[in-house]
Amino acid sequence: MLDIKELHAKVEDKEILKGLNLNIKAGEVHAIMGPNGSGKSTLANVLAGRNGYEVTKGSIEYDGKDLLELEPEERAWAGVFLAFQYPVEIPGVNNVYLLKAAVNAIRKNRGEQELDAVEFLALVKEKMKLVKMKEDLLNRAVNEGFSGGEKKRNEIFQMAVLEPKLAILDETDSGLDIDALKIVSEGVNSLRSPERSIILVTHYQRLLDYIKPDHVHVLSNGKIIKSGGPELALELEEKGYDWIVETEAA
Amino acid sequence: MSTNSEKMEDLVGKDYEHGFVTDIDSDTVAPGLNEEVITFISKKKEEPEWLLEWRLKAYRHWLTMEDPTWAHLDIEHIDYQAISYYSAPKKKEDGPQSLDEVDPKLLETYEKLGIPLQEQKFLAGVAVDAVFDSVSVATTFKGKLADAGVIFCSFSEAVKDHPELVKKYLGSVVPAADNFFAALNSAVFTDGSFVYIPKGVRCPMELSTYFRINASNTGQFERTLIVADEASHVSYLEGCTAPMRDENQLHAAVVELVALEDAEIKYSTVQNWYPGDENGVGGIYNFVTKRADCRGDNSKVSWTQVETGSAITWKYPSCILKGDNSVGEFYSVAVTNNYQQADTGTKMIHLGKNTRSTIISKGISAKKAQQSYRGLVKVSKSADNARNYTQCDSLLMGDQCGAHTFPYIEAKNSSAKVEHEATTSKIGDDQLFYCLQRGIKEEDAVNMIVNGFCKEVFKELPMEFAVEAQKLLGITLEGAVG
């Protein structure tokens, strides 16, 4: 599904990723953990194709395609979804309007019939339940005046509607209180499926109490230095990151 | 709630789509301006002596005036002697008596512009007066309007058929000597629209004028006069286009609105004159004086404008709030791309008690365009409890364009409350990326973000105009990012 080999990437001339390898199969949930500045968000942004993140070496194969050859919107059409760490506010643009434009842009580029207003609304109603999305948020401007929790919930709601093949959740848990974290996690869990792979980028183990990953990776200084099962996350919670970083360096 | 994407598909890759030239026999006077030319225009239009005198007086005053230079605009010297001041499509014999007799080529032109002149096609229920170069070609739906007592005709017809109204109100809001371009217009105006809504009448449909400059080297100097008598109501739409030409063409119009007691006028403009090419060659100079006089108590005038065209725009639709409790509103979206320049805004002159005004201005600049908001809020001594709220937002695309704000506030009454808010923002890379990541193409994303920015103004426009305005924004800003 996703095969990252020897990935090097830089941001403003500073090399952040330094030979990252990662292989994810369809249906798997991988957690990427690591201390601040280890390159977690850079990985998420490189996968989504954000400007300013320059890949200098290595390859990313996604669903049989060379992901790095695709424009950001083409990646979205191919099923790549990024839940933003800091969801952007777009004043005056209706939340549900943006989502409909997104759904139909993706469908159109896949050669599928676009949804009309009625079909779209039915889809929205169904998915709203998954993340207990409040109706009034639908008709507000995108993320404008949303609380931190509402913004993150909106991201997962969009993910539910867009049904991606590869979802990257960039610190979706940050800034959430425990109730919001539960709701968001339930939403994500309900979206797990054999065809969908999920990358959870997170700083804390807390999220993994609610979303059980198949694999946990520790990212440090631009490389994955340790991989394991869910138990690795618990160990990290207990001991912090330093012991691995030191062990691996030694 | 349909998506923009389909519409945008059609629009992407389109250049100025109204840039065609109609091959039509026209009756054009040689370039140059003098008393003979003015007399010629007046005679041609079979005007009464008083009007000729009025024109000549304006002309003589104009001769003593100089081009205004205070605006934040870079205007090449205009040679007023190189402009032709009259161009009319040649009429066969005595001119068309009905639409059937209008030159089919003209009708074709208007069809290309999407203006439904044929009444049978009128589903929208909008009455249209179409001004082609200097003359009014056809006014539709006259019969139905006449039943309601509404007068909607070309200015020339109004001079013939309703001289008492014209004489009473012409120049009563914008005096002939008001400013350089208004004086020029007063001397040489050729046609335009006239509207009179009688007491207590709510105009049964939207009234609309389309202006088009076709002939080269001509200026267009139209004059619009709208009078809303006591407790009447009218909504008026104005649209403008011009063919692509390398030379600059001058458009200096005057619009006067008069609202008597309890009357309401809503005036909406979508201005899409040819803006010049991407190197700044050609385009219309749009130097327009628009002013409303809220003469009666409780009267209300609302200006809504979407300005996407013209090489240079110099325009300040204003309200004189004379009547007690009168209300003035100004909602504006101005877009400048490439080398376009705009210096636009409004004046709200509070004279009556409890007068209120609202100004919402949205400016968008891209590439090398320069744009200024210039607004005056004046509260006179007599205007107790006057209120003004001004919001002035600028959106920049790229880093070579400029946005400037020149708000002037003069308050001479201590009970006045005047609020001014201004913001300048750049279209964010993060906003764009957010949309791209959701699968929305860049053009569509820009269109969406910009339309969101302008939402407060678009919601003031009548429905069909709002759709047109959104499309225009898309075309105007095409390729402005990235």
PDB file of N, CA, C and O in Angstrom, chain B residues 6 156 158 221 275 281 434 476:
ATOM      1  N   GLU B   6     -17.666  23.074 -11.690  1.00  0.00           N
ATOM      2  CA  GLU B   6     -18.146  22.980 -13.050  1.00  0.00           C
ATOM      3  C   GLU B   6     -18.054  24.321 -13.753  1.00  0.00           C
ATOM      4  O   GLU B   6     -17.582  24.434 -14.861  1.00  0.00           O
ATOM      5  N   SER B 156     -32.569  60.149 -23.689  1.00  0.00           N
ATOM      6  CA  SER B 156     -33.040  61.006 -24.789  1.00  0.00           C
ATOM      7  C   SER B 156     -34.559  61.034 -24.860  1.00  0.00           C
ATOM      8  O   SER B 156     -35.163  62.077 -25.075  1.00  0.00           O
ATOM      9  N   ALA B 158     -36.562  60.525 -22.394  1.00  0.00           N
ATOM     10  CA  ALA B 158     -37.057  61.250 -21.225  1.00  0.00           C
ATOM     11  C   ALA B 158     -37.033  62.748 -21.481  1.00  0.00           C
ATOM     12  O   ALA B 158     -37.961  63.473 -21.102  1.00  0.00           O
ATOM     13  N   PHE B 221     -20.220  58.519 -22.495  1.00  0.00           N
ATOM     14  CA  PHE B 221     -20.569  59.486 -21.458  1.00  0.00           C
ATOM     15  C   PHE B 221     -22.056  59.353 -21.197  1.00  0.00           C
ATOM     16  O   PHE B 221     -22.850  60.046 -21.807  1.00  0.00           O
ATOM     17  N   PRO B 275     -10.220  45.410 -19.171  1.00  0.00           N
ATOM     18  CA  PRO B 275      -9.197  45.892 -18.227  1.00  0.00           C
ATOM     19  C   PRO B 275      -7.823  46.136 -18.851  1.00  0.00           C
ATOM     20  O   PRO B 275      -6.901  46.553 -18.148  1.00  0.00           O
ATOM     21  N   VAL B 281      -1.636  47.108 -21.529  1.00  0.00           N
ATOM     22  CA  VAL B 281      -1.952  47.862 -22.743  1.00  0.00           C
ATOM     23  C   VAL B 281      -3.465  47.885 -22.948  1.00  0.00           C
ATOM     24  O   VAL B 281      -4.126  46.843 -22.890  1.00  0.00           O
ATOM     25  N   TYR B 434      -4.787  23.560   2.152  1.00  0.00           N
ATOM     26  CA  TYR B 434      -5.893  22.851   2.793  1.00  0.00           C
ATOM     27  C   TYR B 434      -6.913  22.394   1.738  1.00  0.00           C
ATOM     28  O   TYR B 434      -7.346  21.257   1.717  1.00  0.00           O
ATOM     29  N   THR B 476     -11.474  37.080 -13.617  1.00  0.00           N
ATOM     30  CA  THR B 476     -10.543  38.176 -13.390  1.00  0.00           C
ATOM     31  C   THR B 476      -9.270  37.709 -12.697  1.00  0.00           C
ATOM     32  O   THR B 476      -8.178  38.167 -12.990  1.00  0.00           O
TER      33      THR B 476
END
